[in-house]
CSV table of C-alpha atoms and ligand atoms in Angstrom, one decimal:
chain,number,residue,atom,x,y,z
A,1,MET,CA,-130.3,-79.8,23.0
A,2,GLU,CA,-129.0,-76.9,25.1
A,3,ASN,CA,-131.7,-74.3,24.8
A,4,ASN,CA,-131.1,-71.7,27.6
A,5,GLY,CA,-133.2,-68.7,26.8
A,6,SER,CA,-134.9,-70.3,23.7
A,7,VAL,CA,-138.6,-70.6,23.5
A,8,GLN,CA,-138.9,-74.3,23.4
A,9,ARG,CA,-138.7,-76.0,26.8
A,10,GLU,CA,-136.3,-78.8,27.3
A,11,SER,CA,-137.5,-82.4,27.3
A,12,TRP,CA,-136.3,-85.9,27.7
A,13,GLY,CA,-134.4,-87.4,24.8
A,14,SER,CA,-136.1,-90.7,25.1
A,15,LYS,CA,-138.5,-92.6,27.3
A,16,ILE,CA,-135.7,-94.7,28.8
A,17,GLY,CA,-133.8,-91.5,29.5
A,18,PHE,CA,-136.6,-90.3,31.6
A,19,ILE,CA,-137.0,-93.6,33.5
A,20,PHE,CA,-133.2,-93.6,34.2
A,21,ALA,CA,-133.3,-90.0,35.4
A,22,ALA,CA,-136.4,-90.5,37.6
A,23,ALA,CA,-135.0,-93.8,39.0
A,24,GLY,CA,-131.7,-92.0,39.5
A,25,SER,CA,-133.4,-89.4,41.6
A,26,ALA,CA,-135.2,-92.0,43.6
A,27,ILE,CA,-132.2,-94.3,44.1
A,28,GLY,CA,-129.7,-92.6,46.4
A,29,LEU,CA,-128.4,-92.5,49.9
A,30,GLY,CA,-131.9,-93.3,50.9
A,31,ASN,CA,-131.7,-96.8,49.5
A,32,ILE,CA,-128.1,-97.8,50.1
A,33,TRP,CA,-127.3,-96.0,53.3
A,34,ARG,CA,-130.6,-95.2,55.1
A,35,PHE,CA,-132.8,-98.2,54.1
A,36,PRO,CA,-130.4,-100.8,55.4
A,37,TYR,CA,-129.7,-99.0,58.7
A,38,LEU,CA,-133.4,-98.4,59.3
A,39,ALA,CA,-134.2,-102.1,58.5
A,40,GLY,CA,-131.4,-103.1,60.8
A,41,GLU,CA,-132.7,-101.0,63.7
A,42,ASN,CA,-136.3,-102.0,63.1
A,43,GLY,CA,-136.2,-105.8,63.0
A,44,GLY,CA,-135.1,-106.6,59.5
A,45,ALA,CA,-137.7,-108.5,57.5
A,46,ALA,CA,-140.7,-107.1,59.4
A,47,PHE,CA,-139.7,-103.5,58.6
A,48,ILE,CA,-139.1,-104.5,55.0
A,49,PHE,CA,-142.6,-106.0,54.8
A,50,VAL,CA,-144.2,-102.8,56.0
A,51,TYR,CA,-142.0,-100.7,53.8
A,52,LEU,CA,-143.1,-102.7,50.7
A,53,LEU,CA,-146.7,-102.1,51.7
A,54,ALA,CA,-146.0,-98.3,52.1
A,55,VAL,CA,-144.5,-98.2,48.6
A,56,LEU,CA,-147.3,-100.2,47.0
A,57,PHE,CA,-150.3,-98.5,48.7
A,58,ILE,CA,-149.1,-94.9,49.2
A,59,GLY,CA,-145.8,-94.2,47.4
A,60,LEU,CA,-146.8,-95.5,44.0
A,61,SER,CA,-150.0,-93.4,44.0
A,62,VAL,CA,-148.4,-90.2,45.1
A,63,MET,CA,-145.7,-90.7,42.4
A,64,LEU,CA,-148.4,-91.1,39.7
A,65,ALA,CA,-150.1,-87.9,41.0
A,66,GLU,CA,-146.8,-86.0,40.8
A,67,PHE,CA,-146.1,-87.2,37.3
A,68,ALA,CA,-149.6,-86.1,36.2
A,69,ILE,CA,-149.4,-82.7,37.8
A,70,GLY,CA,-146.0,-82.1,36.2
A,71,ARG,CA,-147.0,-83.2,32.7
A,72,ALA,CA,-150.4,-81.4,32.8
A,73,GLY,CA,-148.8,-78.2,34.1
A,74,GLY,CA,-145.7,-78.5,32.0
A,75,LEU,CA,-143.8,-76.3,34.4
A,76,ASP,CA,-141.7,-76.4,37.5
A,77,ALA,CA,-143.3,-77.4,40.9
A,78,ILE,CA,-144.7,-74.0,41.6
A,79,GLY,CA,-145.7,-73.1,38.0
A,80,SER,CA,-147.6,-76.4,37.5
A,81,PHE,CA,-149.9,-75.7,40.5
A,82,LYS,CA,-150.4,-72.1,39.3
A,83,LYS,CA,-151.3,-73.4,35.8
A,84,LEU,CA,-153.7,-76.1,37.0
A,85,ALA,CA,-155.4,-74.0,39.7
A,86,PRO,CA,-155.0,-70.3,38.7
A,87,GLY,CA,-155.8,-67.7,41.3
A,88,THR,CA,-155.7,-70.2,44.2
A,89,PRO,CA,-153.0,-70.5,46.9
A,90,TRP,CA,-152.2,-74.1,45.9
A,91,TRP,CA,-148.9,-73.0,44.4
A,92,ILE,CA,-147.7,-72.9,48.0
A,93,THR,CA,-147.4,-76.7,47.8
A,94,GLY,CA,-144.8,-76.2,45.1
A,95,ALA,CA,-143.1,-73.4,47.2
A,96,LEU,CA,-143.0,-75.8,50.1
A,97,GLY,CA,-141.2,-78.2,47.8
A,98,VAL,CA,-138.7,-75.7,46.7
A,99,PHE,CA,-138.0,-74.9,50.3
A,100,SER,CA,-137.7,-78.6,51.1
A,101,ALA,CA,-135.0,-78.8,48.4
A,102,PHE,CA,-132.8,-76.4,50.3
A,103,VAL,CA,-133.4,-78.3,53.5
A,104,ILE,CA,-132.6,-81.8,52.0
A,105,LEU,CA,-129.7,-80.9,49.8
A,106,SER,CA,-127.8,-79.0,52.6
A,107,PHE,CA,-127.4,-82.2,54.6
A,108,TYR,CA,-127.5,-84.6,51.6
A,109,GLY,CA,-124.4,-82.8,50.3
A,110,VAL,CA,-122.6,-83.4,53.6
A,111,VAL,CA,-123.2,-87.2,53.4
A,112,GLY,CA,-122.4,-87.1,49.7
A,113,GLY,CA,-119.0,-85.7,50.7
A,114,TRP,CA,-118.5,-88.5,53.1
A,115,THR,CA,-119.0,-91.0,50.3
A,116,ILE,CA,-116.2,-89.4,48.3
A,117,ALA,CA,-113.9,-89.3,51.3
A,118,TYR,CA,-114.5,-92.9,52.1
A,119,THR,CA,-113.8,-93.9,48.5
A,120,PHE,CA,-110.3,-92.5,49.0
A,121,LYS,CA,-110.0,-93.7,52.6
A,122,SER,CA,-110.7,-97.3,51.6
A,123,VAL,CA,-107.6,-97.4,49.4
A,124,SER,CA,-105.4,-95.1,51.4
A,125,THR,CA,-106.1,-96.4,54.9
A,126,PRO,CA,-105.9,-100.0,56.1
A,127,LEU,CA,-109.6,-101.1,56.4
A,128,THR,CA,-109.1,-102.2,60.0
A,129,ASN,CA,-108.5,-98.5,60.9
A,130,LEU,CA,-111.9,-97.4,59.4
A,131,THR,CA,-113.7,-98.0,62.7
A,132,MET,CA,-116.7,-96.2,64.3
A,133,GLU,CA,-114.1,-94.1,66.2
A,134,SER,CA,-112.4,-93.0,63.0
A,135,PHE,CA,-115.8,-92.3,61.4
A,136,VAL,CA,-116.7,-90.0,64.3
A,137,ASN,CA,-113.3,-88.4,64.2
A,138,PHE,CA,-113.8,-87.7,60.6
A,139,ILE,CA,-117.3,-86.2,60.7
A,140,THR,CA,-116.5,-84.1,63.7
A,141,ASN,CA,-113.4,-82.6,62.1
A,142,PRO,CA,-114.0,-78.9,61.3
A,143,LEU,CA,-112.3,-79.0,57.8
A,144,GLN,CA,-112.1,-82.4,56.1
A,145,PRO,CA,-115.8,-83.2,55.6
A,146,ILE,CA,-116.4,-79.7,54.4
A,147,LEU,CA,-113.8,-80.0,51.7
A,148,TRP,CA,-115.4,-83.2,50.4
A,149,GLN,CA,-118.9,-81.7,50.7
A,150,VAL,CA,-117.7,-78.8,48.5
A,151,VAL,CA,-116.4,-81.3,45.9
A,152,PHE,CA,-119.7,-83.2,45.9
A,153,MET,CA,-121.7,-80.0,45.6
A,154,ALA,CA,-119.5,-78.7,42.8
A,155,LEU,CA,-120.1,-81.9,40.8
A,156,THR,CA,-123.9,-81.5,41.4
A,157,ILE,CA,-123.8,-77.9,40.1
A,158,ILE,CA,-121.8,-78.8,37.0
A,159,ILE,CA,-124.1,-81.7,36.0
A,160,VAL,CA,-127.2,-79.5,36.5
A,161,ILE,CA,-125.6,-76.7,34.4
A,162,LEU,CA,-125.2,-79.2,31.6
A,163,GLY,CA,-129.0,-79.4,31.5
A,164,ILE,CA,-131.6,-82.1,31.0
A,165,GLN,CA,-130.3,-84.1,28.0
A,166,GLY,CA,-126.6,-83.0,28.3
A,167,GLY,CA,-126.3,-83.6,32.0
A,168,ILE,CA,-129.0,-85.3,34.0
A,169,GLU,CA,-130.1,-87.8,31.4
A,170,LYS,CA,-126.7,-88.7,30.1
A,171,TRP,CA,-125.2,-89.2,33.6
A,172,SER,CA,-128.1,-91.3,34.8
A,173,LYS,CA,-127.9,-93.6,31.8
A,174,VAL,CA,-124.3,-94.4,32.6
A,175,LEU,CA,-124.5,-94.5,36.3
A,176,MET,CA,-127.6,-96.5,37.0
A,177,PRO,CA,-126.5,-99.8,35.3
A,178,VAL,CA,-123.1,-99.5,37.0
A,179,ILE,CA,-124.8,-99.3,40.4
A,180,PHE,CA,-126.9,-102.4,39.6
A,181,ILE,CA,-123.8,-104.4,38.6
A,182,ILE,CA,-121.7,-103.4,41.5
A,183,LEU,CA,-124.5,-104.3,43.9
A,184,LEU,CA,-124.8,-107.8,42.4
A,185,LEU,CA,-121.0,-108.2,42.8
A,186,LEU,CA,-121.3,-107.2,46.5
A,187,ILE,CA,-124.1,-109.7,47.0
A,188,ILE,CA,-122.2,-112.6,45.5
A,189,ARG,CA,-119.3,-111.6,47.7
A,190,GLY,CA,-121.4,-111.4,50.8
A,191,VAL,CA,-123.6,-114.6,50.5
A,192,THR,CA,-120.5,-116.8,49.8
A,193,LEU,CA,-118.9,-115.9,53.1
A,194,PRO,CA,-119.3,-118.6,55.8
A,195,GLY,CA,-122.0,-117.6,58.4
A,196,SER,CA,-123.8,-115.3,56.0
A,197,SER,CA,-127.1,-117.4,56.2
A,198,ALA,CA,-128.0,-115.6,59.4
A,199,GLY,CA,-128.1,-112.4,57.4
A,200,LEU,CA,-130.4,-114.0,54.8
A,201,LYS,CA,-132.7,-115.1,57.6
A,202,PHE,CA,-132.7,-111.6,59.1
A,203,LEU,CA,-133.8,-110.3,55.7
A,204,LEU,CA,-136.3,-113.0,54.8
A,205,ASN,CA,-137.9,-114.3,58.0
A,206,PRO,CA,-140.2,-111.6,59.4
A,207,ASP,CA,-140.9,-111.5,63.1
A,208,PHE,CA,-144.3,-109.7,63.0
A,209,SER,CA,-144.3,-109.0,66.7
A,210,LYS,CA,-141.6,-106.4,65.8
A,211,ILE,CA,-144.2,-104.3,64.0
A,212,ASN,CA,-145.5,-101.4,66.0
A,213,GLY,CA,-146.6,-97.8,65.4
A,214,SER,CA,-143.1,-96.4,65.2
A,215,VAL,CA,-141.9,-99.1,62.8
A,216,ILE,CA,-144.9,-98.3,60.5
A,217,LEU,CA,-144.1,-94.6,60.7
A,218,SER,CA,-140.5,-94.9,59.9
A,219,ALA,CA,-141.3,-97.3,57.0
A,220,LEU,CA,-143.7,-94.8,55.5
A,221,GLY,CA,-141.4,-91.8,56.0
A,222,GLN,CA,-138.6,-93.8,54.4
A,223,ALA,CA,-140.8,-94.7,51.4
A,224,PHE,CA,-141.4,-91.0,50.7
A,225,PHE,CA,-137.8,-90.0,51.1
A,226,SER,CA,-136.6,-93.0,49.0
A,227,LEU,CA,-139.1,-92.4,46.1
A,228,SER,CA,-138.3,-88.6,46.0
A,229,LEU,CA,-141.9,-87.8,46.8
A,230,GLY,CA,-143.6,-84.8,48.4
A,231,MET,CA,-141.0,-82.3,47.2
A,232,GLY,CA,-142.0,-81.6,43.6
A,233,THR,CA,-139.0,-83.5,42.2
A,234,MET,CA,-141.3,-85.9,40.3
A,235,ILE,CA,-143.5,-82.9,39.3
A,236,THR,CA,-140.5,-81.2,37.8
A,237,TYR,CA,-139.3,-84.4,36.0
A,238,GLY,CA,-142.8,-85.1,34.8
A,239,SER,CA,-143.0,-81.7,33.2
A,240,TYR,CA,-140.2,-82.7,30.8
A,241,LEU,CA,-142.2,-85.7,29.7
A,242,SER,CA,-144.1,-86.0,26.4
A,243,LYS,CA,-147.9,-86.4,26.2
A,244,LYS,CA,-147.5,-89.8,24.6
A,245,GLU,CA,-145.7,-91.4,27.5
A,246,ASN,CA,-147.5,-93.9,29.7
A,247,LEU,CA,-147.5,-92.4,33.2
A,248,PRO,CA,-148.7,-95.4,35.3
A,249,SER,CA,-146.2,-97.7,33.7
A,250,SER,CA,-143.4,-95.2,34.2
A,251,ALA,CA,-144.4,-94.8,37.9
A,252,LEU,CA,-144.5,-98.6,38.3
A,253,THR,CA,-141.1,-99.0,36.7
A,254,VAL,CA,-139.4,-96.2,38.8
A,255,ALA,CA,-141.0,-97.4,42.1
A,256,SER,CA,-140.0,-101.0,41.3
A,257,LEU,CA,-136.4,-100.1,40.4
A,258,ASP,CA,-136.0,-98.0,43.6
A,259,THR,CA,-137.4,-100.8,45.7
A,260,LEU,CA,-135.2,-103.4,43.9
A,261,ILE,CA,-132.1,-101.4,44.6
A,262,ALA,CA,-133.0,-100.9,48.3
A,263,ILE,CA,-133.6,-104.7,48.7
A,264,LEU,CA,-130.4,-105.5,46.8
A,265,ALA,CA,-128.5,-103.1,49.2
A,266,GLY,CA,-130.0,-105.0,52.1
A,267,PHE,CA,-128.7,-108.3,50.6
A,268,ALA,CA,-125.3,-106.7,49.9
A,269,ILE,CA,-124.9,-105.6,53.5
A,270,PHE,CA,-126.6,-108.0,56.0
A,271,PRO,CA,-125.3,-111.4,54.9
A,272,ALA,CA,-121.7,-110.1,55.0
A,273,LEU,CA,-122.4,-108.2,58.3
A,274,PHE,CA,-123.7,-111.4,60.0
A,275,ALA,CA,-120.8,-113.4,58.6
A,276,VAL,CA,-118.3,-111.2,60.5
A,277,GLY,CA,-120.6,-111.1,63.6
A,278,MET,CA,-121.5,-107.5,63.7
A,279,ASP,CA,-124.6,-105.7,65.1
A,280,PRO,CA,-127.3,-105.0,62.4
A,281,ALA,CA,-128.6,-102.1,64.6
A,282,GLY,CA,-125.4,-100.1,64.1
A,283,GLY,CA,-127.3,-97.0,63.2
A,284,ALA,CA,-126.3,-94.2,60.8
A,285,GLY,CA,-122.7,-95.3,61.0
A,286,LEU,CA,-123.6,-98.7,59.6
A,287,VAL,CA,-122.3,-98.2,56.1
A,288,PHE,CA,-119.3,-96.0,56.9
A,289,ALA,CA,-118.1,-97.5,60.1
A,290,THR,CA,-119.2,-101.2,59.9
A,291,LEU,CA,-118.7,-102.1,56.2
A,292,PRO,CA,-115.0,-101.4,56.0
A,293,SER,CA,-114.4,-104.1,58.6
A,294,VAL,CA,-116.7,-106.4,56.7
A,295,PHE,CA,-114.7,-105.8,53.5
A,296,ASP,CA,-111.5,-106.3,55.5
A,297,LYS,CA,-112.5,-109.9,56.0
A,298,MET,CA,-112.6,-110.5,52.2
A,299,PRO,CA,-109.9,-111.0,49.6
A,300,LEU,CA,-109.4,-107.8,47.6
A,301,GLY,CA,-111.3,-106.0,50.4
A,302,ALA,CA,-109.9,-102.5,49.8
A,303,LEU,CA,-110.8,-102.7,46.2
A,304,PHE,CA,-114.4,-103.9,47.0
A,305,ALA,CA,-114.7,-101.1,49.6
A,306,ALA,CA,-113.6,-98.4,47.1
A,307,ILE,CA,-116.0,-99.7,44.5
A,308,PHE,CA,-118.8,-99.7,47.0
A,309,PHE,CA,-118.2,-96.1,48.1
A,310,ILE,CA,-118.0,-94.9,44.5
A,311,LEU,CA,-121.3,-96.6,43.9
A,312,LEU,CA,-122.8,-94.8,46.9
A,313,CYS,CA,-121.4,-91.5,45.6
A,314,PHE,CA,-122.8,-92.0,42.1
A,315,ALA,CA,-126.2,-92.9,43.6
A,316,ALA,CA,-126.1,-89.8,45.8
A,317,LEU,CA,-125.2,-87.6,42.8
A,318,THR,CA,-128.1,-88.7,40.6
A,319,SER,CA,-130.3,-87.8,43.5
A,320,SER,CA,-128.7,-84.5,44.5
A,321,ILE,CA,-128.9,-83.2,40.9
A,322,SER,CA,-132.7,-83.9,41.0
A,323,ILE,CA,-133.0,-81.9,44.2
A,324,LEU,CA,-131.1,-78.9,42.8
A,325,GLU,CA,-133.0,-79.2,39.5
A,326,CYS,CA,-136.2,-78.6,41.4
A,327,VAL,CA,-135.1,-75.1,42.5
A,328,VAL,CA,-133.3,-74.3,39.2
A,329,ALA,CA,-136.5,-75.2,37.2
A,330,TYR,CA,-138.4,-72.7,39.3
A,331,LEU,CA,-136.0,-69.9,38.9
A,332,LYS,CA,-135.8,-70.6,35.1
A,333,ASP,CA,-139.5,-71.0,34.5
A,334,GLN,CA,-140.9,-68.4,36.8
A,335,LEU,CA,-138.2,-65.8,37.2
A,336,GLY,CA,-136.5,-66.2,33.8
A,337,TRP,CA,-133.0,-66.9,35.2
A,338,SER,CA,-130.5,-68.8,33.1
A,339,ARG,CA,-129.9,-72.4,34.0
A,340,LYS,CA,-126.2,-71.7,34.7
A,341,ASN,CA,-126.8,-68.7,37.0
A,342,ALA,CA,-129.6,-70.5,38.9
A,343,ALA,CA,-127.5,-73.6,39.5
A,344,ILE,CA,-124.5,-71.6,40.7
A,345,VAL,CA,-126.3,-69.2,43.0
A,346,VAL,CA,-128.6,-71.8,44.5
A,347,GLY,CA,-125.9,-74.5,44.7
A,348,THR,CA,-123.6,-72.1,46.5
A,349,LEU,CA,-126.3,-71.0,49.0
A,350,ILE,CA,-127.1,-74.7,49.8
A,351,THR,CA,-123.4,-75.5,50.1
A,352,LEU,CA,-123.1,-72.7,52.7
A,353,ILE,CA,-126.0,-74.1,54.8
A,354,GLY,CA,-124.4,-77.5,54.4
A,355,VAL,CA,-121.2,-76.2,55.9
A,356,ALA,CA,-123.2,-75.3,59.0
A,357,CYS,CA,-124.6,-78.8,59.0
A,358,SER,CA,-121.2,-80.4,58.8
A,359,LEU,CA,-119.9,-78.2,61.6
A,360,SER,CA,-123.0,-79.1,63.7
A,361,ASN,CA,-121.5,-82.6,64.0
A,362,GLY,CA,-118.4,-81.3,65.8
A,363,LEU,CA,-117.5,-77.7,66.4
A,364,TRP,CA,-121.0,-76.4,66.7
A,365,SER,CA,-122.6,-79.5,68.3
A,366,ASP,CA,-123.5,-77.6,71.4
A,367,PHE,CA,-126.0,-75.6,69.3
A,368,THR,CA,-129.2,-77.6,69.3
A,369,ILE,CA,-132.8,-76.9,68.1
A,370,VAL,CA,-135.9,-78.6,69.5
A,371,PHE,CA,-138.0,-80.6,67.0
A,372,PRO,CA,-141.5,-81.4,68.2
A,373,GLY,CA,-141.7,-85.1,69.1
A,374,LYS,CA,-137.9,-85.6,68.8
A,375,GLY,CA,-136.4,-83.2,71.4
A,376,ALA,CA,-133.1,-81.2,71.0
A,377,LEU,CA,-131.2,-82.0,67.8
A,378,ASN,CA,-128.0,-80.6,66.2
A,379,LEU,CA,-128.6,-78.7,62.9
A,380,MET,CA,-128.0,-81.8,60.7
A,381,ASP,CA,-130.4,-84.0,62.6
A,382,PHE,CA,-132.9,-81.2,62.8
A,383,LEU,CA,-132.9,-80.8,59.0
A,384,GLY,CA,-133.3,-84.5,58.7
A,385,ALA,CA,-136.4,-84.5,60.9
A,386,LEU,CA,-137.7,-81.4,59.2
A,387,THR,CA,-137.3,-83.3,55.9
A,388,ASP,CA,-139.6,-86.2,56.9
A,389,PHE,CA,-142.2,-83.6,58.1
A,390,LEU,CA,-142.0,-81.5,54.9
A,391,LEU,CA,-142.2,-84.4,52.5
A,392,SER,CA,-145.2,-85.8,54.4
A,393,VAL,CA,-147.0,-82.5,54.3
A,394,GLY,CA,-146.1,-82.2,50.6
A,395,GLY,CA,-147.4,-85.6,49.8
A,396,LEU,CA,-150.6,-85.0,51.7
A,397,LEU,CA,-151.2,-81.6,49.9
A,398,ILE,CA,-150.5,-83.3,46.5
A,399,CYS,CA,-153.2,-85.9,47.2
A,400,LEU,CA,-155.7,-83.4,48.4
A,401,PHE,CA,-155.0,-81.1,45.4
A,402,VAL,CA,-155.6,-83.9,42.9
A,403,ALA,CA,-158.7,-85.2,44.6
A,404,TYR,CA,-160.5,-82.0,45.6
A,405,VAL,CA,-159.1,-79.1,43.6
A,406,TRP,CA,-157.9,-80.4,40.2
A,407,LYS,CA,-160.5,-83.2,40.4
A,408,PHE,CA,-160.5,-86.7,39.0
A,409,ASN,CA,-162.2,-86.0,35.6
A,410,LYS,CA,-159.1,-84.0,34.6
A,411,ALA,CA,-156.5,-86.0,36.6
A,412,ASN,CA,-157.8,-89.3,35.2
A,413,ALA,CA,-157.7,-88.0,31.7
A,414,GLU,CA,-154.0,-87.0,32.3
A,415,VAL,CA,-152.9,-90.3,33.8
A,416,THR,CA,-154.8,-92.4,31.2
A,417,ASN,CA,-153.7,-90.3,28.2
A,418,ASN,CA,-157.4,-89.5,27.6
A,419,GLY,CA,-158.6,-93.0,28.2
A,420,GLN,CA,-155.9,-94.7,26.1
A,421,PHE,CA,-154.4,-96.7,29.0
A,422,THR,CA,-157.1,-97.4,31.4
A,423,GLY,CA,-158.2,-100.3,33.7
A,424,VAL,CA,-159.3,-101.3,37.1
A,425,TRP,CA,-156.3,-99.4,38.6
A,426,VAL,CA,-157.9,-96.0,37.9
A,427,PRO,CA,-160.7,-96.3,40.5
A,428,ILE,CA,-158.2,-97.8,42.9
A,429,TRP,CA,-155.8,-94.9,42.4
A,430,ASN,CA,-158.7,-92.5,42.9
A,431,PHE,CA,-159.7,-94.2,46.2
A,432,ILE,CA,-156.1,-94.1,47.5
A,433,VAL,CA,-155.5,-90.5,46.6
A,434,LYS,CA,-158.8,-89.3,47.9
A,435,ILE,CA,-159.2,-91.4,51.1
A,436,VAL,CA,-156.4,-93.8,52.1
A,437,ALA,CA,-153.3,-91.7,51.5
A,438,PRO,CA,-154.6,-88.5,53.2
A,439,ILE,CA,-155.7,-90.4,56.3
A,440,VAL,CA,-152.5,-92.5,56.6
A,441,ILE,CA,-150.1,-89.6,55.8
A,442,GLY,CA,-152.1,-87.3,58.1
A,443,PHE,CA,-151.6,-89.8,60.9
A,444,VAL,CA,-147.8,-89.9,60.2
A,445,ILE,CA,-147.6,-86.1,60.5
A,446,LEU,CA,-149.5,-85.9,63.7
A,447,ASN,CA,-147.6,-88.8,65.2
A,448,GLY,CA,-144.3,-87.4,64.0
A,449,LEU,CA,-145.0,-84.2,65.8
A,450,GLY,CA,-145.9,-86.1,69.0
A,451,ILE,CA,-149.5,-84.8,68.8
A,452,ILE,CA,-151.0,-88.3,68.7
A,453,GLY,CA,-149.4,-91.5,70.0
B,501,LIG,N1,-134.7,-90.3,46.9
B,501,LIG,C1,-133.4,-89.8,47.2
B,501,LIG,C2,-132.6,-90.9,47.9
B,501,LIG,O1,-133.2,-92.0,48.2
B,501,LIG,C3,-133.5,-88.6,48.0
B,501,LIG,C4,-134.4,-87.5,47.5
B,501,LIG,C5,-135.4,-87.1,48.3
B,501,LIG,C6,-134.3,-87.0,46.2
B,501,LIG,C7,-136.4,-86.1,47.8
B,501,LIG,C8,-135.2,-86.1,45.8
B,501,LIG,C9,-136.2,-85.6,46.6
B,501,LIG,O2,-131.5,-90.8,48.3
């Protein structure tokens, strides 16, 4: 159903299509690249434990709130707020989300490009040569990473032009099961290597003394990023959903799939990493610089490495299309642009900001911007820090909007389909959205800015 310009709004072809697309948005570089390296830096199992609590007690509730706003509003992130609270400035929450989309996708596209580059590198270069040094050489090169970033962004733009059912839904349906299967293969590979049990212990045996304020904060920030919350992505995706669909069960399924893939990624990486005696706190270079040497110690290593980086690229694409879709839906719904023009214009603009991000790793690394609480950062790291801040503010505003502006009599009618699916979770959800989430997220924001310790 390609209906550019026609009256009827696009919708999901099936319930499972929506689940795949929303899970596709959630599952991305956040799960497979960022989650393992944050877990590695923050003590493994203890971090994972706090992360799970953050998903369960905050993330899940914010996701349900976003689905409800989107389906009730039936429009893009900005339009839905305008529809539910006409004449108020709450649409700014959606505008903030559209702005966040520019911020996130500009650096996301750069890392997405790295995943394509590494797919080719793992078959064209001996794995022993894919070291931290060669990773740094690659990302600081003025031209190479930009070429791959442009390829990644072009793919993103093309899929978004194909539209909801033709593009996003179809691709997600194919790509998500592939990702799951490849991760399982990698886990079997990893846990059968001698010495891998130390990695299992690292993942399963929490050392609670490792939990401190900063671990809690990075776990919560990662939960937002990984579940695609606080930006209006899930509002936009919810707006394509039919009135019959069960929102709480959809939110539970999407959050569970996202968490499952992050945990599987941990199990794919750490046992193998320990088996070859490497440092789990290897940082942002973990996947790109460390894993090739892990794969090198395996039979058919180059093949497994290529499969892994294709997987990472697929996961990144199903997320990047959801970020671009957020802006495209706004231009389409609010300003009457065609899907194609919106995707091309916005995609090109974001690619150009991304070029500056890529250059900030090398040629332009002397140019730094101070982020409150973090100090001087290059453009790429600055946009990363800004992302955590913007998503947290977005999530906070979404909770406050539901609790105090839209109000629970209407919000509860939406999430329960007018009382059709109800239960003890309704008052719990209300309590979290009204009290728990605003306080916890508020603390994250103030702490992130260095205002409170
Ligand atoms: N959740 C995606 C990931 O884990 C990133 C993302 C953030 C997508 C915000 C949409 C909105 O990679």
